[in-house]
């Protein structure tokens, strides 16, 4: 096994165990702080991130890390960067809605080589190594390539609840794809799992505005290694920096992009 994948899995499982154990506590014991508009962090997000950082540094003390809660930790090796979301789906976790995940990616010279997403409640481990395919636990993942258009498709999306200025455009996006025959939507509350669920064929596509690199770095590789296409809203590849993502098989992505073009505001192009 790729040694960095091995460490990423070890770190994700440790963090997942911390999160699952804390989920058993009474809600009153949970320490919640507000980071920004509709944006919360708990002591568990921080504890999970520390466990991940310690696990990485035990094997790779020289590697750089960027974590949602700790920011950038610059190591002596800046070519390798671990990108961590210790708890993707904090709002679900706080509300005791059992759908959240640990997300860890390893990027080497700006290219994602390893991606791990671990859902501790379902005990589902999504993994990918660049060029080697994607897996859910021991099983190979393939995106649903049977779907030829949006008619009857089920899509995932996230509301831009931290960026109110995009709310209207997001509603227009939903309306535009519904008009093309999309059957239904899932708003799961974990961007990382939305990518993984496209990879697993559990939803036919996914789009969201304004993600952060730690929300999407691992999911991007897992989805692409399962055969999905990932683009920004105009078919470009800067989605890890813009955070604007469309994911699905090639035809689904093409149709979603077609729906979006007439309604995009300039800052989303
Ligand atoms: C959030 C979740 C959510 C997405 C938000 C993310 P967090 O991550 O992935 O599904 O809609 O954009 O910020 O804050 O729970 O780690
Ligand atoms: Ca996140
Ligand atoms: Ca998070």
Tab-separated table of N, CA and C in Angstrom, residues 195-265:
chain	number	residue	atom	x	y	z
A	195	UNK	N	-19.046	14.387	-2.603
A	195	UNK	CA	-18.111	13.906	-3.641
A	195	UNK	C	-18.064	12.369	-3.622
A	196	UNK	N	-17.909	11.808	-2.419
A	196	UNK	CA	-17.771	10.348	-2.301
A	196	UNK	C	-19.034	9.641	-2.792
A	197	UNK	N	-20.184	10.250	-2.548
A	197	UNK	CA	-21.447	9.616	-2.955
A	197	UNK	C	-21.642	9.668	-4.473
A	198	UNK	N	-21.094	10.682	-5.137
A	198	UNK	CA	-21.104	10.659	-6.605
A	198	UNK	C	-20.221	9.496	-7.065
A	199	UNK	N	-19.036	9.372	-6.434
A	199	UNK	CA	-18.116	8.288	-6.803
A	199	UNK	C	-18.788	6.924	-6.646
A	200	UNK	N	-19.646	6.801	-5.634
A	200	UNK	CA	-20.299	5.518	-5.350
A	200	UNK	C	-21.603	5.344	-6.126
A	201	UNK	N	-21.980	6.338	-6.937
A	201	UNK	CA	-23.232	6.244	-7.695
A	201	UNK	C	-24.477	6.410	-6.827
A	202	UNK	N	-24.316	6.957	-5.615
A	202	UNK	CA	-25.482	7.143	-4.727
A	202	UNK	C	-26.267	8.393	-5.085
A	203	UNK	N	-25.583	9.357	-5.676
A	203	UNK	CA	-26.254	10.481	-6.336
A	203	UNK	C	-25.624	10.608	-7.716
A	204	UNK	N	-26.367	11.238	-8.640
A	204	UNK	CA	-25.901	11.308	-10.032
A	204	UNK	C	-24.971	12.484	-10.276
A	205	UNK	N	-25.022	13.464	-9.400
A	205	UNK	CA	-24.160	14.625	-9.577
A	205	UNK	C	-24.227	15.496	-8.342
A	206	UNK	N	-23.367	16.497	-8.318
A	206	UNK	CA	-23.262	17.369	-7.134
A	206	UNK	C	-22.712	18.700	-7.580
A	207	UNK	N	-23.245	19.784	-7.019
A	207	UNK	CA	-22.623	21.087	-7.249
A	207	UNK	C	-22.722	21.929	-5.984
A	208	UNK	N	-21.756	22.813	-5.812
A	208	UNK	CA	-21.774	23.711	-4.657
A	208	UNK	C	-20.916	24.933	-4.963
A	209	UNK	N	-21.292	26.048	-4.337
A	209	UNK	CA	-20.562	27.316	-4.505
A	209	UNK	C	-19.643	27.534	-3.302
A	210	UNK	N	-18.394	27.906	-3.558
A	210	UNK	CA	-17.526	28.469	-2.515
A	210	UNK	C	-17.011	27.507	-1.466
A	211	UNK	N	-16.659	26.297	-1.861
A	211	UNK	CA	-16.046	25.364	-0.898
A	211	UNK	C	-14.623	25.804	-0.574
A	212	UNK	N	-14.086	25.273	0.511
A	212	UNK	CA	-12.681	25.497	0.872
A	212	UNK	C	-11.869	24.283	0.409
A	213	UNK	N	-10.538	24.447	0.258
A	213	UNK	CA	-9.725	23.312	-0.230
A	213	UNK	C	-9.900	22.049	0.625
A	214	UNK	N	-10.043	22.215	1.955
A	214	UNK	CA	-10.167	21.020	2.813
A	214	UNK	C	-11.525	20.329	2.646
A	215	UNK	N	-12.534	21.058	2.120
A	215	UNK	CA	-13.824	20.401	1.860
A	215	UNK	C	-13.722	19.468	0.656
A	216	UNK	N	-12.867	19.835	-0.305
A	216	UNK	CA	-12.955	19.149	-1.600
A	216	UNK	C	-11.691	18.437	-2.075
A	217	UNK	N	-10.534	18.619	-1.414
A	217	UNK	CA	-9.294	18.046	-1.978
A	217	UNK	C	-9.357	16.513	-2.050
A	218	UNK	N	-9.772	15.852	-0.973
A	218	UNK	CA	-9.836	14.379	-0.991
A	218	UNK	C	-10.980	13.910	-1.885
A	219	UNK	N	-12.129	14.555	-1.767
A	219	UNK	CA	-13.298	14.149	-2.554
A	219	UNK	C	-13.055	14.282	-4.040
A	220	UNK	N	-12.341	15.321	-4.424
A	220	UNK	CA	-12.016	15.531	-5.843
A	220	UNK	C	-11.271	14.313	-6.405
A	221	UNK	N	-10.220	13.866	-5.697
A	221	UNK	CA	-9.450	12.720	-6.217
A	221	UNK	C	-10.302	11.448	-6.214
A	222	UNK	N	-11.062	11.229	-5.145
A	222	UNK	CA	-11.881	10.011	-5.060
A	222	UNK	C	-12.904	9.985	-6.209
A	223	UNK	N	-13.554	11.134	-6.452
A	223	UNK	CA	-14.545	11.186	-7.538
A	223	UNK	C	-13.874	10.960	-8.891
A	224	UNK	N	-12.747	11.628	-9.143
A	224	UNK	CA	-12.089	11.484	-10.455
A	224	UNK	C	-11.547	10.075	-10.654
A	225	UNK	N	-10.997	9.487	-9.586
A	225	UNK	CA	-10.475	8.114	-9.722
A	225	UNK	C	-11.600	7.102	-9.914
A	226	UNK	N	-12.829	7.494	-9.534
A	226	UNK	CA	-13.983	6.617	-9.803
A	226	UNK	C	-14.552	6.880	-11.196
A	227	UNK	N	-13.946	7.801	-11.920
A	227	UNK	CA	-14.374	8.056	-13.298
A	227	UNK	C	-15.234	9.295	-13.467
A	228	UNK	N	-15.409	10.069	-12.413
A	228	UNK	CA	-16.224	11.284	-12.524
A	228	UNK	C	-15.397	12.426	-13.109
A	229	UNK	N	-16.116	13.428	-13.581
A	229	UNK	CA	-15.507	14.682	-14.038
A	229	UNK	C	-15.776	15.716	-12.943
A	230	UNK	N	-14.765	16.540	-12.648
A	230	UNK	CA	-14.939	17.633	-11.685
A	230	UNK	C	-14.512	18.918	-12.380
A	231	UNK	N	-15.374	19.930	-12.374
A	231	UNK	CA	-15.012	21.215	-12.992
A	231	UNK	C	-15.537	22.370	-12.137
A	232	UNK	N	-15.134	23.579	-12.516
A	232	UNK	CA	-15.788	24.762	-11.947
A	232	UNK	C	-17.051	25.029	-12.773
A	233	UNK	N	-17.664	26.194	-12.638
A	233	UNK	CA	-18.970	26.418	-13.279
A	233	UNK	C	-18.872	26.732	-14.768
A	234	UNK	N	-17.637	26.893	-15.273
A	234	UNK	CA	-17.498	27.117	-16.720
A	234	UNK	C	-16.628	26.019	-17.357
A	235	UNK	N	-16.531	24.884	-16.697
A	235	UNK	CA	-15.787	23.764	-17.266
A	235	UNK	C	-14.293	23.826	-17.015
A	236	UNK	N	-13.830	24.762	-16.203
A	236	UNK	CA	-12.405	24.913	-15.920
A	236	UNK	C	-11.960	24.098	-14.718
A	237	UNK	N	-10.656	24.169	-14.443
A	237	UNK	CA	-10.086	23.275	-13.429
A	237	UNK	C	-9.587	24.005	-12.172
A	238	UNK	N	-9.973	25.275	-12.006
A	238	UNK	CA	-9.453	26.011	-10.833
A	238	UNK	C	-10.336	25.793	-9.591
A	239	UNK	N	-11.113	24.710	-9.576
A	239	UNK	CA	-12.139	24.561	-8.528
A	239	UNK	C	-11.564	24.412	-7.125
A	240	UNK	N	-10.310	23.968	-6.979
A	240	UNK	CA	-9.773	23.860	-5.610
A	240	UNK	C	-9.501	25.241	-5.024
A	241	UNK	N	-9.272	26.226	-5.879
A	241	UNK	CA	-9.093	27.590	-5.354
A	241	UNK	C	-10.407	28.361	-5.327
A	242	UNK	N	-11.222	28.246	-6.382
A	242	UNK	CA	-12.502	28.997	-6.368
A	242	UNK	C	-13.506	28.325	-5.429
A	243	UNK	N	-13.403	27.009	-5.281
A	243	UNK	CA	-14.373	26.274	-4.456
A	243	UNK	C	-15.715	26.076	-5.139
A	244	UNK	N	-15.805	26.437	-6.416
A	244	UNK	CA	-17.058	26.251	-7.159
A	244	UNK	C	-16.961	24.944	-7.934
A	245	UNK	N	-17.797	23.959	-7.573
A	245	UNK	CA	-17.604	22.617	-8.126
A	245	UNK	C	-18.881	22.056	-8.747
A	246	UNK	N	-18.655	21.314	-9.837
A	246	UNK	CA	-19.693	20.473	-10.446
A	246	UNK	C	-19.057	19.095	-10.611
A	247	UNK	N	-19.769	18.053	-10.175
A	247	UNK	CA	-19.229	16.687	-10.191
A	247	UNK	C	-20.279	15.738	-10.774
A	248	UNK	N	-19.834	14.806	-11.581
A	248	UNK	CA	-20.764	13.804	-12.132
A	248	UNK	C	-20.092	13.075	-13.267
A	249	UNK	N	-20.849	12.200	-13.960
A	249	UNK	CA	-20.245	11.634	-15.161
A	249	UNK	C	-20.191	12.740	-16.220
A	250	UNK	N	-19.479	12.506	-17.314
A	250	UNK	CA	-19.222	13.570	-18.290
A	250	UNK	C	-20.500	14.201	-18.819
A	251	UNK	N	-21.515	13.371	-19.069
A	251	UNK	CA	-22.758	13.915	-19.657
A	251	UNK	C	-23.528	14.749	-18.641
A	252	UNK	N	-23.541	14.272	-17.397
A	252	UNK	CA	-24.253	15.007	-16.338
A	252	UNK	C	-23.597	16.368	-16.125
A	253	UNK	N	-22.264	16.373	-16.051
A	253	UNK	CA	-21.553	17.646	-15.843
A	253	UNK	C	-21.824	18.595	-17.007
A	254	UNK	N	-21.784	18.073	-18.235
A	254	UNK	CA	-22.024	18.915	-19.420
A	254	UNK	C	-23.419	19.532	-19.353
A	255	UNK	N	-24.417	18.742	-18.993
A	255	UNK	CA	-25.794	19.255	-18.933
A	255	UNK	C	-25.971	20.273	-17.804
A	256	UNK	N	-25.334	20.000	-16.649
A	256	UNK	CA	-25.439	20.970	-15.544
A	256	UNK	C	-24.795	22.293	-15.966
A	257	UNK	N	-23.602	22.218	-16.569
A	257	UNK	CA	-22.914	23.448	-17.002
A	257	UNK	C	-23.772	24.213	-18.006
A	258	UNK	N	-24.430	23.483	-18.896
A	258	UNK	CA	-25.317	24.120	-19.884
A	258	UNK	C	-26.441	24.888	-19.197
A	259	UNK	N	-27.000	24.320	-18.141
A	259	UNK	CA	-28.071	24.999	-17.387
A	259	UNK	C	-27.556	26.253	-16.695
A	260	UNK	N	-26.305	26.182	-16.224
A	260	UNK	CA	-25.776	27.281	-15.398
A	260	UNK	C	-25.389	28.516	-16.223
A	261	UNK	N	-24.921	28.317	-17.470
A	261	UNK	CA	-24.291	29.435	-18.181
A	261	UNK	C	-25.143	30.706	-18.220
A	262	UNK	N	-26.457	30.625	-18.525
A	262	UNK	CA	-27.225	31.881	-18.631
A	262	UNK	C	-27.424	32.593	-17.296
A	263	UNK	N	-27.204	31.932	-16.166
A	263	UNK	CA	-27.578	32.539	-14.881
A	263	UNK	C	-26.381	32.880	-13.991
A	264	UNK	N	-25.163	32.591	-14.466
A	264	UNK	CA	-23.988	32.826	-13.616
A	264	UNK	C	-23.713	34.314	-13.450
A	265	UNK	N	-23.462	34.736	-12.216
A	265	UNK	CA	-22.974	36.098	-12.000
A	265	UNK	C	-21.482	36.113	-12.369
